[in-house]
Amino acid sequence: DGVTEVLAHHSESLQDKFVEIPCSEDYDSHKRFEGCTPRKCGRGVTDAVITREEAERIRRIAERGLSLGGSDGGASILDLHSGALSLGKHFVNLYRYFGDKIQDIFTEEDFALYRDVRLRIQQRIAQAFGISSASMYLTKPTFFSRINNTEAKTTHDEYWHPHVDKVTYGSFDYTSLLYLSDYTEDFGGGRFVFMDAGSNKTIEPRAGRVSFFTSGSENLHRVEKVRWGTRYAITISFTCNPDHGIGDPVL
């Protein structure tokens, strides 16, 4: 399937792995923020920021939220910031749709854990790229994803197409993924693939594993189709532009 190198096996626990690559020109067509906008580009993986136990607790938040809805196709989305939740072939606003019942589904502890995890990931990215974490802002969309092998019903279900985050979402400068389930144990397929010229490099998900990368064309990527089981992850993205910043979700 064209994967020539595994950057991170699911069976290994990586302290820190970082690969620097030349930046694309994508950042030049946006306002630059010195000390944040990527001048050093690359991709990293770590199993040392979030514990497997924390990943399990975060996954339970995703499971509870997504149990309220879910897509008819293979990919379901839950965005705690905007309230967007897949429901059939559409999205609903979780907070408006379920109102006060939300208090029965999520707790203050859930949201505190979510904020803590987001902050640690932000600090790790800042450290890897040599920037100040205070210059980075959470940006939208930031969301949980649940993917299984159900046939796609809408274009939202077609998660496997190659794409560039900076092109898809202009605000993105740094993208991260926190995996909440294990490749080969919880699901088959569903690996994350960087599509480099002449070769592909893959990350095998593992609960608690964080992969992060600069969001430009230097990191063209896709996710393989999930063949069996269920893959949970959360995408957390950052911008250097304070105008595109969002706050942490609150209950």
mmCIF file of N, CA and C in Angstrom, residues 116-251:
data_model
loop_
_atom_site.group_PDB
_atom_site.id
_atom_site.type_symbol
_atom_site.label_atom_id
_atom_site.label_comp_id
_atom_site.label_asym_id
_atom_site.label_seq_id
_atom_site.Cartn_x
_atom_site.Cartn_y
_atom_site.Cartn_z
ATOM 1 N N ASP A 116 -6.368 20.085 30.646
ATOM 2 C CA ASP A 116 -5.020 19.733 31.092
ATOM 3 C C ASP A 116 -4.239 19.023 29.981
ATOM 4 N N VAL A 117 -4.905 18.095 29.325
ATOM 5 C CA VAL A 117 -4.296 17.344 28.222
ATOM 6 C C VAL A 117 -3.944 18.290 27.075
ATOM 7 N N ARG A 118 -4.885 19.182 26.731
ATOM 8 C CA ARG A 118 -4.638 20.171 25.661
ATOM 9 C C ARG A 118 -3.412 21.020 25.980
ATOM 10 N N LEU A 119 -3.292 21.447 27.229
ATOM 11 C CA LEU A 119 -2.175 22.299 27.632
ATOM 12 C C LEU A 119 -0.839 21.567 27.537
ATOM 13 N N ARG A 120 -0.807 20.321 27.972
ATOM 14 C CA ARG A 120 0.441 19.542 27.907
ATOM 15 C C ARG A 120 0.877 19.295 26.464
ATOM 16 N N ILE A 121 -0.098 19.038 25.596
ATOM 17 C CA ILE A 121 0.222 18.835 24.179
ATOM 18 C C ILE A 121 0.767 20.140 23.582
ATOM 19 N N GLN A 122 0.126 21.257 23.932
ATOM 20 C CA GLN A 122 0.571 22.571 23.449
ATOM 21 C C GLN A 122 2.017 22.841 23.880
ATOM 22 N N GLN A 123 2.338 22.541 25.128
ATOM 23 C CA GLN A 123 3.693 22.777 25.639
ATOM 24 C C GLN A 123 4.717 21.885 24.945
ATOM 25 N N ARG A 124 4.315 20.642 24.663
ATOM 26 C CA ARG A 124 5.228 19.712 23.981
ATOM 27 C C ARG A 124 5.529 20.187 22.560
ATOM 28 N N ILE A 125 4.492 20.675 21.857
ATOM 29 C CA ILE A 125 4.689 21.178 20.490
ATOM 30 C C ILE A 125 5.617 22.395 20.518
ATOM 31 N N ALA A 126 5.356 23.311 21.446
ATOM 32 C CA ALA A 126 6.179 24.522 21.558
ATOM 33 C C ALA A 126 7.646 24.157 21.794
ATOM 34 N N GLN A 127 7.866 23.196 22.666
ATOM 35 C CA GLN A 127 9.232 22.748 22.979
ATOM 36 C C GLN A 127 9.913 22.164 21.739
ATOM 37 N N ALA A 128 9.189 21.320 20.999
ATOM 38 C CA ALA A 128 9.769 20.665 19.818
ATOM 39 C C ALA A 128 10.151 21.662 18.730
ATOM 40 N N PHE A 129 9.340 22.721 18.584
ATOM 41 C CA PHE A 129 9.584 23.677 17.500
ATOM 42 C C PHE A 129 10.308 24.936 17.972
ATOM 43 N N GLY A 130 10.666 24.972 19.251
ATOM 44 C CA GLY A 130 11.434 26.098 19.769
ATOM 45 C C GLY A 130 10.679 27.411 19.775
ATOM 46 N N ILE A 131 9.383 27.342 20.109
ATOM 47 C CA ILE A 131 8.580 28.563 20.186
ATOM 48 C C ILE A 131 7.975 28.661 21.590
ATOM 49 N N SER A 132 7.373 29.794 21.887
ATOM 50 C CA SER A 132 6.722 29.977 23.187
ATOM 51 C C SER A 132 5.299 29.431 23.121
ATOM 52 N N SER A 133 4.927 28.596 24.101
ATOM 53 C CA SER A 133 3.565 28.042 24.070
ATOM 54 C C SER A 133 2.522 29.148 24.256
ATOM 55 N N ALA A 134 2.938 30.267 24.875
ATOM 56 C CA ALA A 134 2.007 31.388 25.073
ATOM 57 C C ALA A 134 1.657 32.080 23.757
ATOM 58 N N SER A 135 2.469 31.856 22.722
ATOM 59 C CA SER A 135 2.201 32.494 21.418
ATOM 60 C C SER A 135 1.248 31.651 20.566
ATOM 61 N N MET A 136 0.898 30.444 21.058
ATOM 62 C CA MET A 136 -0.002 29.544 20.327
ATOM 63 C C MET A 136 -1.415 29.636 20.900
ATOM 64 N N TYR A 137 -2.382 29.537 20.018
ATOM 65 C CA TYR A 137 -3.787 29.590 20.440
ATOM 66 C C TYR A 137 -4.518 28.375 19.891
ATOM 67 N N LEU A 138 -5.339 27.783 20.732
ATOM 68 C CA LEU A 138 -6.211 26.713 20.271
ATOM 69 C C LEU A 138 -7.079 27.279 19.148
ATOM 70 N N THR A 139 -7.327 26.489 18.098
ATOM 71 C CA THR A 139 -8.164 26.981 17.000
ATOM 72 C C THR A 139 -9.157 25.906 16.575
ATOM 73 N N LYS A 140 -10.157 26.308 15.826
ATOM 74 C CA LYS A 140 -11.176 25.344 15.408
ATOM 75 C C LYS A 140 -10.920 24.864 13.983
ATOM 76 N N PRO A 141 -11.374 23.658 13.639
ATOM 77 C CA PRO A 141 -12.076 22.715 14.497
ATOM 78 C C PRO A 141 -11.122 21.832 15.304
ATOM 79 N N THR A 142 -11.488 21.585 16.546
ATOM 80 C CA THR A 142 -10.786 20.688 17.449
ATOM 81 C C THR A 142 -11.835 19.669 17.895
ATOM 82 N N PHE A 143 -11.616 18.378 17.633
ATOM 83 C CA PHE A 143 -12.748 17.441 17.748
ATOM 84 C C PHE A 143 -12.314 15.997 18.013
ATOM 85 N N PHE A 144 -13.239 15.241 18.599
ATOM 86 C CA PHE A 144 -13.103 13.787 18.709
ATOM 87 C C PHE A 144 -13.567 13.158 17.405
ATOM 88 N N SER A 145 -12.915 12.060 17.027
ATOM 89 C CA SER A 145 -13.395 11.292 15.877
ATOM 90 C C SER A 145 -13.529 9.825 16.274
ATOM 91 N N ARG A 146 -14.600 9.222 15.809
ATOM 92 C CA ARG A 146 -14.815 7.780 15.974
ATOM 93 C C ARG A 146 -14.994 7.206 14.579
ATOM 94 N N ILE A 147 -14.121 6.293 14.194
ATOM 95 C CA ILE A 147 -14.175 5.758 12.829
ATOM 96 C C ILE A 147 -14.320 4.243 12.877
ATOM 97 N N ASN A 148 -15.288 3.728 12.114
ATOM 98 C CA ASN A 148 -15.402 2.274 11.947
ATOM 99 C C ASN A 148 -15.486 1.956 10.455
ATOM 100 N N ASN A 149 -15.801 0.711 10.129
ATOM 101 C CA ASN A 149 -15.752 0.336 8.708
ATOM 102 C C ASN A 149 -17.105 0.446 8.009
ATOM 103 N N THR A 150 -18.057 1.157 8.630
ATOM 104 C CA THR A 150 -19.355 1.384 7.968
ATOM 105 C C THR A 150 -19.147 2.187 6.687
ATOM 106 N N GLU A 151 -19.897 1.851 5.669
ATOM 107 C CA GLU A 151 -19.777 2.529 4.367
ATOM 108 C C GLU A 151 -20.099 4.023 4.493
ATOM 109 N N ALA A 152 -19.343 4.847 3.765
ATOM 110 C CA ALA A 152 -19.564 6.302 3.789
ATOM 111 C C ALA A 152 -20.936 6.648 3.210
ATOM 112 N N LYS A 153 -21.638 7.567 3.886
ATOM 113 C CA LYS A 153 -22.950 8.015 3.401
ATOM 114 C C LYS A 153 -22.906 9.465 2.893
ATOM 115 N N THR A 154 -21.995 10.274 3.430
ATOM 116 C CA THR A 154 -21.834 11.657 2.973
ATOM 117 C C THR A 154 -20.343 11.927 2.801
ATOM 118 N N THR A 155 -20.009 13.097 2.232
ATOM 119 C CA THR A 155 -18.585 13.437 2.037
ATOM 120 C C THR A 155 -17.853 13.559 3.385
ATOM 121 N N HIS A 156 -18.606 13.878 4.472
ATOM 122 C CA HIS A 156 -17.968 13.957 5.793
ATOM 123 C C HIS A 156 -17.398 12.602 6.223
ATOM 124 N N ASP A 157 -17.966 11.520 5.692
ATOM 125 C CA ASP A 157 -17.511 10.180 6.058
ATOM 126 C C ASP A 157 -16.245 9.771 5.308
ATOM 127 N N GLU A 158 -15.909 10.532 4.292
ATOM 128 C CA GLU A 158 -14.755 10.160 3.465
ATOM 129 C C GLU A 158 -13.480 10.792 4.030
ATOM 130 N N TYR A 159 -13.043 10.223 5.124
ATOM 131 C CA TYR A 159 -11.917 10.777 5.883
ATOM 132 C C TYR A 159 -10.554 10.406 5.291
ATOM 133 N N TRP A 160 -10.524 9.510 4.302
ATOM 134 C CA TRP A 160 -9.271 8.899 3.857
ATOM 135 C C TRP A 160 -8.556 9.661 2.740
ATOM 136 N N HIS A 161 -9.131 10.786 2.284
ATOM 137 C CA HIS A 161 -8.489 11.511 1.180
ATOM 138 C C HIS A 161 -7.245 12.258 1.663
ATOM 139 N N PRO A 162 -6.188 12.289 0.841
ATOM 140 C CA PRO A 162 -5.006 13.082 1.208
ATOM 141 C C PRO A 162 -5.362 14.561 1.318
ATOM 142 N N HIS A 163 -4.822 15.235 2.322
ATOM 143 C CA HIS A 163 -5.105 16.665 2.467
ATOM 144 C C HIS A 163 -4.003 17.374 3.247
ATOM 145 N N VAL A 164 -4.037 18.695 3.144
ATOM 146 C CA VAL A 164 -3.102 19.572 3.854
ATOM 147 C C VAL A 164 -3.937 20.433 4.791
ATOM 148 N N ASP A 165 -3.629 20.414 6.067
ATOM 149 C CA ASP A 165 -4.462 21.124 7.049
ATOM 150 C C ASP A 165 -4.487 22.631 6.822
ATOM 151 N N LYS A 166 -3.352 23.191 6.468
ATOM 152 C CA LYS A 166 -3.259 24.654 6.280
ATOM 153 C C LYS A 166 -4.102 25.098 5.088
ATOM 154 N N VAL A 167 -4.230 24.211 4.102
ATOM 155 C CA VAL A 167 -5.047 24.516 2.921
ATOM 156 C C VAL A 167 -6.531 24.352 3.274
ATOM 157 N N THR A 168 -6.852 23.284 4.012
ATOM 158 C CA THR A 168 -8.245 23.019 4.399
ATOM 159 C C THR A 168 -8.745 24.052 5.405
ATOM 160 N N TYR A 169 -7.908 24.334 6.406
ATOM 161 C CA TYR A 169 -8.264 25.297 7.461
ATOM 162 C C TYR A 169 -7.142 26.319 7.529
ATOM 163 N N GLY A 170 -7.337 27.500 6.992
ATOM 164 C CA GLY A 170 -6.269 28.499 6.914
ATOM 165 C C GLY A 170 -5.646 28.875 8.246
ATOM 166 N N SER A 171 -6.417 28.691 9.345
ATOM 167 C CA SER A 171 -5.905 29.131 10.653
ATOM 168 C C SER A 171 -4.857 28.179 11.223
ATOM 169 N N PHE A 172 -4.845 26.918 10.767
ATOM 170 C CA PHE A 172 -3.947 25.919 11.375
ATOM 171 C C PHE A 172 -2.477 26.241 11.113
ATOM 172 N N ASP A 173 -1.670 26.208 12.171
ATOM 173 C CA ASP A 173 -0.210 26.257 12.020
ATOM 174 C C ASP A 173 0.446 24.986 12.553
ATOM 175 N N TYR A 174 -0.131 24.440 13.621
ATOM 176 C CA TYR A 174 0.371 23.202 14.224
ATOM 177 C C TYR A 174 -0.819 22.287 14.500
ATOM 178 N N THR A 175 -0.711 21.046 14.056
ATOM 179 C CA THR A 175 -1.784 20.067 14.249
ATOM 180 C C THR A 175 -1.290 18.962 15.168
ATOM 181 N N SER A 176 -2.175 18.492 16.045
ATOM 182 C CA SER A 176 -1.811 17.319 16.847
ATOM 183 C C SER A 176 -2.959 16.332 16.876
ATOM 184 N N LEU A 177 -2.606 15.068 17.082
ATOM 185 C CA LEU A 177 -3.595 14.007 17.245
ATOM 186 C C LEU A 177 -3.241 13.230 18.506
ATOM 187 N N LEU A 178 -4.219 13.042 19.351
ATOM 188 C CA LEU A 178 -4.056 12.176 20.510
ATOM 189 C C LEU A 178 -4.878 10.930 20.224
ATOM 190 N N TYR A 179 -4.190 9.787 20.157
ATOM 191 C CA TYR A 179 -4.886 8.536 19.862
ATOM 192 C C TYR A 179 -5.458 7.946 21.139
ATOM 193 N N LEU A 180 -6.670 7.408 21.029
ATOM 194 C CA LEU A 180 -7.396 6.921 22.199
ATOM 195 C C LEU A 180 -7.695 5.430 22.107
ATOM 196 N N SER A 181 -7.151 4.764 21.101
ATOM 197 C CA SER A 181 -7.323 3.311 20.978
ATOM 198 C C SER A 181 -6.104 2.741 20.253
ATOM 199 N N ASP A 182 -6.001 1.412 20.265
ATOM 200 C CA ASP A 182 -4.779 0.730 19.809
ATOM 201 C C ASP A 182 -4.948 0.057 18.452
ATOM 202 N N TYR A 183 -4.021 0.365 17.558
ATOM 203 C CA TYR A 183 -3.924 -0.301 16.262
ATOM 204 C C TYR A 183 -3.677 -1.796 16.493
ATOM 205 N N THR A 184 -4.332 -2.624 15.734
ATOM 206 C CA THR A 184 -4.316 -4.112 15.750
ATOM 207 C C THR A 184 -5.070 -4.730 16.929
ATOM 208 N N GLU A 185 -5.302 -3.974 18.003
ATOM 209 C CA GLU A 185 -6.074 -4.519 19.132
ATOM 210 C C GLU A 185 -7.525 -4.056 19.069
ATOM 211 N N ASP A 186 -7.725 -2.752 18.874
ATOM 212 C CA ASP A 186 -9.075 -2.186 18.829
ATOM 213 C C ASP A 186 -9.601 -2.040 17.406
ATOM 214 N N PHE A 187 -8.700 -1.954 16.451
ATOM 215 C CA PHE A 187 -9.112 -1.756 15.054
ATOM 216 C C PHE A 187 -7.989 -2.162 14.111
ATOM 217 N N GLY A 188 -8.369 -2.436 12.865
ATOM 218 C CA GLY A 188 -7.401 -2.719 11.804
ATOM 219 C C GLY A 188 -7.499 -1.657 10.732
ATOM 220 N N GLY A 189 -6.393 -1.405 9.990
ATOM 221 C CA GLY A 189 -6.355 -0.250 9.088
ATOM 222 C C GLY A 189 -6.227 0.989 9.952
ATOM 223 N N GLY A 190 -6.616 2.151 9.404
ATOM 224 C CA GLY A 190 -6.677 3.358 10.225
ATOM 225 C C GLY A 190 -5.354 3.942 10.662
ATOM 226 N N ARG A 191 -4.258 3.523 9.995
ATOM 227 C CA ARG A 191 -2.978 4.147 10.331
ATOM 228 C C ARG A 191 -2.931 5.567 9.753
ATOM 229 N N PHE A 192 -2.109 6.408 10.354
ATOM 230 C CA PHE A 192 -1.921 7.782 9.876
ATOM 231 C C PHE A 192 -0.726 7.759 8.923
ATOM 232 N N VAL A 193 -0.894 8.341 7.741
ATOM 233 C CA VAL A 193 0.159 8.255 6.720
ATOM 234 C C VAL A 193 0.585 9.639 6.241
ATOM 235 N N PHE A 194 1.883 9.968 6.420
ATOM 236 C CA PHE A 194 2.472 11.147 5.784
ATOM 237 C C PHE A 194 2.865 10.740 4.376
ATOM 238 N N MET A 195 2.443 11.534 3.395
ATOM 239 C CA MET A 195 2.692 11.198 1.997
ATOM 240 C C MET A 195 3.822 12.066 1.445
ATOM 241 N N ASP A 196 5.025 11.549 1.564
ATOM 242 C CA ASP A 196 6.196 12.281 1.085
ATOM 243 C C ASP A 196 6.494 11.885 -0.357
ATOM 244 N N ALA A 197 7.218 12.757 -1.057
ATOM 245 C CA ALA A 197 7.567 12.460 -2.448
ATOM 246 C C ALA A 197 8.342 11.148 -2.491
ATOM 247 N N GLY A 198 7.813 10.192 -3.240
ATOM 248 C CA GLY A 198 8.526 8.929 -3.420
ATOM 249 C C GLY A 198 8.382 7.926 -2.298
ATOM 250 N N SER A 199 7.790 8.320 -1.168
ATOM 251 C CA SER A 199 7.639 7.348 -0.082
ATOM 252 C C SER A 199 6.571 7.811 0.900
ATOM 253 N N ASN A 200 5.991 6.859 1.597
ATOM 254 C CA ASN A 200 5.039 7.179 2.658
ATOM 255 C C ASN A 200 5.628 6.792 4.006
ATOM 256 N N LYS A 201 5.250 7.538 5.036
ATOM 257 C CA LYS A 201 5.710 7.228 6.387
ATOM 258 C C LYS A 201 4.484 7.173 7.282
ATOM 259 N N THR A 202 4.410 6.140 8.100
ATOM 260 C CA THR A 202 3.172 5.924 8.839
ATOM 261 C C THR A 202 3.371 5.936 10.351
ATOM 262 N N ILE A 203 2.293 6.320 11.040
ATOM 263 C CA ILE A 203 2.243 6.243 12.498
ATOM 264 C C ILE A 203 1.127 5.275 12.855
ATOM 265 N N GLU A 204 1.471 4.280 13.669
ATOM 266 C CA GLU A 204 0.473 3.319 14.120
ATOM 267 C C GLU A 204 -0.109 3.821 15.441
ATOM 268 N N PRO A 205 -1.421 4.070 15.492
ATOM 269 C CA PRO A 205 -2.015 4.596 16.720
ATOM 270 C C PRO A 205 -1.849 3.670 17.920
ATOM 271 N N ARG A 206 -1.719 4.307 19.068
ATOM 272 C CA ARG A 206 -1.592 3.617 20.353
ATOM 273 C C ARG A 206 -2.221 4.553 21.385
ATOM 274 N N ALA A 207 -3.015 4.030 22.294
ATOM 275 C CA ALA A 207 -3.720 4.879 23.263
ATOM 276 C C ALA A 207 -2.718 5.703 24.070
ATOM 277 N N GLY A 208 -2.917 7.020 24.077
ATOM 278 C CA GLY A 208 -2.008 7.922 24.781
ATOM 279 C C GLY A 208 -0.916 8.502 23.900
ATOM 280 N N ARG A 209 -0.771 7.980 22.693
ATOM 281 C CA ARG A 209 0.257 8.489 21.758
ATOM 282 C C ARG A 209 -0.188 9.825 21.176
ATOM 283 N N VAL A 210 0.740 10.774 21.155
ATOM 284 C CA VAL A 210 0.487 12.073 20.530
ATOM 285 C C VAL A 210 1.378 12.194 19.301
ATOM 286 N N SER A 211 0.782 12.485 18.166
ATOM 287 C CA SER A 211 1.587 12.856 16.997
ATOM 288 C C SER A 211 1.272 14.308 16.685
ATOM 289 N N PHE A 212 2.280 15.047 16.269
ATOM 290 C CA PHE A 212 2.071 16.476 16.005
ATOM 291 C C PHE A 212 2.951 16.894 14.835
ATOM 292 N N PHE A 213 2.532 17.949 14.139
ATOM 293 C CA PHE A 213 3.267 18.357 12.943
ATOM 294 C C PHE A 213 2.863 19.759 12.526
ATOM 295 N N THR A 214 3.744 20.408 11.772
ATOM 296 C CA THR A 214 3.384 21.698 11.178
ATOM 297 C C THR A 214 2.328 21.432 10.104
ATOM 298 N N SER A 215 1.395 22.389 9.939
ATOM 299 C CA SER A 215 0.159 22.105 9.207
ATOM 300 C C SER A 215 0.229 22.353 7.700
ATOM 301 N N GLY A 216 1.393 22.761 7.187
ATOM 302 C CA GLY A 216 1.514 23.090 5.768
ATOM 303 C C GLY A 216 1.698 21.890 4.856
ATOM 304 N N SER A 217 1.919 22.169 3.569
ATOM 305 C CA SER A 217 2.036 21.122 2.539
ATOM 306 C C SER A 217 3.230 20.203 2.741
ATOM 307 N N GLU A 218 4.154 20.610 3.595
ATOM 308 C CA GLU A 218 5.274 19.712 3.921
ATOM 309 C C GLU A 218 4.771 18.445 4.637
ATOM 310 N N ASN A 219 3.532 18.514 5.141
ATOM 311 C CA ASN A 219 2.955 17.367 5.840
ATOM 312 C C ASN A 219 1.614 16.948 5.232
ATOM 313 N N LEU A 220 1.639 16.718 3.918
ATOM 314 C CA LEU A 220 0.480 16.123 3.244
ATOM 315 C C LEU A 220 0.222 14.764 3.890
ATOM 316 N N HIS A 221 -1.047 14.475 4.217
ATOM 317 C CA HIS A 221 -1.301 13.221 4.937
ATOM 318 C C HIS A 221 -2.696 12.677 4.659
ATOM 319 N N ARG A 222 -2.909 11.452 5.093
ATOM 320 C CA ARG A 222 -4.222 10.818 5.018
ATOM 321 C C ARG A 222 -4.311 9.768 6.119
ATOM 322 N N VAL A 223 -5.511 9.279 6.322
ATOM 323 C CA VAL A 223 -5.733 8.165 7.246
ATOM 324 C C VAL A 223 -6.208 6.982 6.417
ATOM 325 N N GLU A 224 -5.625 5.820 6.651
ATOM 326 C CA GLU A 224 -6.088 4.626 5.946
ATOM 327 C C GLU A 224 -7.534 4.309 6.347
ATOM 328 N N LYS A 225 -8.267 3.652 5.471
ATOM 329 C CA LYS A 225 -9.616 3.198 5.817
ATOM 330 C C LYS A 225 -9.532 2.197 6.968
ATOM 331 N N VAL A 226 -10.434 2.348 7.921
ATOM 332 C CA VAL A 226 -10.524 1.377 9.012
ATOM 333 C C VAL A 226 -11.217 0.130 8.464
ATOM 334 N N ARG A 227 -10.569 -1.020 8.646
ATOM 335 C CA ARG A 227 -11.109 -2.270 8.072
ATOM 336 C C ARG A 227 -12.023 -3.007 9.056
ATOM 337 N N TRP A 228 -11.688 -2.913 10.340
ATOM 338 C CA TRP A 228 -12.529 -3.559 11.368
ATOM 339 C C TRP A 228 -12.332 -2.818 12.692
ATOM 340 N N GLY A 229 -13.279 -2.978 13.607
ATOM 341 C CA GLY A 229 -13.148 -2.350 14.922
ATOM 342 C C GLY A 229 -13.473 -0.862 14.891
ATOM 343 N N THR A 230 -13.099 -0.172 15.961
ATOM 344 C CA THR A 230 -13.396 1.257 16.107
ATOM 345 C C THR A 230 -12.158 2.018 16.556
ATOM 346 N N ARG A 231 -11.869 3.090 15.838
ATOM 347 C CA ARG A 231 -10.688 3.921 16.093
ATOM 348 C C ARG A 231 -11.151 5.248 16.686
ATOM 349 N N TYR A 232 -10.648 5.571 17.860
ATOM 350 C CA TYR A 232 -10.945 6.849 18.510
ATOM 351 C C TYR A 232 -9.691 7.722 18.536
ATOM 352 N N ALA A 233 -9.876 9.003 18.271
ATOM 353 C CA ALA A 233 -8.768 9.959 18.367
ATOM 354 C C ALA A 233 -9.348 11.338 18.644
ATOM 355 N N ILE A 234 -8.484 12.252 19.041
ATOM 356 C CA ILE A 234 -8.902 13.649 19.136
ATOM 357 C C ILE A 234 -7.878 14.502 18.398
ATOM 358 N N THR A 235 -8.380 15.375 17.544
ATOM 359 C CA THR A 235 -7.545 16.318 16.801
ATOM 360 C C THR A 235 -7.554 17.638 17.566
ATOM 361 N N ILE A 236 -6.364 18.122 17.911
ATOM 362 C CA ILE A 236 -6.237 19.395 18.642
ATOM 363 C C ILE A 236 -5.275 20.275 17.846
ATOM 364 N N SER A 237 -5.768 21.431 17.430
ATOM 365 C CA SER A 237 -4.980 22.252 16.509
ATOM 366 C C SER A 237 -4.741 23.648 17.052
ATOM 367 N N PHE A 238 -3.635 24.234 16.601
ATOM 368 C CA PHE A 238 -3.201 25.522 17.133
ATOM 369 C C PHE A 238 -2.893 26.495 16.005
ATOM 370 N N THR A 239 -3.154 27.762 16.294
ATOM 371 C CA THR A 239 -2.864 28.844 15.362
ATOM 372 C C THR A 239 -1.932 29.847 16.028
ATOM 373 N N CYS A 240 -1.216 30.608 15.222
ATOM 374 C CA CYS A 240 -0.382 31.693 15.751
ATOM 375 C C CYS A 240 -1.149 33.013 15.755
ATOM 376 N N ASN A 241 -2.308 33.023 15.083
ATOM 377 C CA ASN A 241 -3.089 34.244 14.940
ATOM 378 C C ASN A 241 -4.138 34.338 16.053
ATOM 379 N N PRO A 242 -3.965 35.289 16.987
ATOM 380 C CA PRO A 242 -4.920 35.374 18.103
ATOM 381 C C PRO A 242 -6.363 35.612 17.652
ATOM 382 N N ASP A 243 -6.538 36.188 16.459
ATOM 383 C CA ASP A 243 -7.900 36.418 15.946
ATOM 384 C C ASP A 243 -8.641 35.106 15.680
ATOM 385 N N HIS A 244 -7.887 34.032 15.482
ATOM 386 C CA HIS A 244 -8.500 32.726 15.192
ATOM 387 C C HIS A 244 -8.501 31.806 16.410
ATOM 388 N N GLY A 245 -8.115 32.354 17.569
ATOM 389 C CA GLY A 245 -8.062 31.547 18.791
ATOM 390 C C GLY A 245 -9.455 31.275 19.340
ATOM 391 N N ILE A 246 -9.608 30.126 20.007
ATOM 392 C CA ILE A 246 -10.859 29.805 20.701
ATOM 393 C C ILE A 246 -10.530 29.439 22.151
ATOM 394 N N GLY A 247 -11.524 29.498 23.009
ATOM 395 C CA GLY A 247 -11.316 29.138 24.403
ATOM 396 C C GLY A 247 -11.520 27.646 24.621
ATOM 397 N N ASP A 248 -11.113 27.148 25.780
ATOM 398 C CA ASP A 248 -11.393 25.766 26.137
ATOM 399 C C ASP A 248 -12.897 25.596 26.340
ATOM 400 N N PRO A 249 -13.422 24.396 26.094
ATOM 401 C CA PRO A 249 -14.849 24.196 26.323
ATOM 402 C C PRO A 249 -15.171 24.238 27.822
ATOM 403 N N VAL A 250 -16.336 24.742 28.162
ATOM 404 C CA VAL A 250 -16.774 24.751 29.553
ATOM 405 C C VAL A 250 -18.140 24.095 29.632
ATOM 406 N N LEU A 251 -18.399 23.436 30.753
ATOM 407 C CA LEU A 251 -19.656 22.729 30.929
ATOM 408 C C LEU A 251 -20.768 23.731 31.219
#
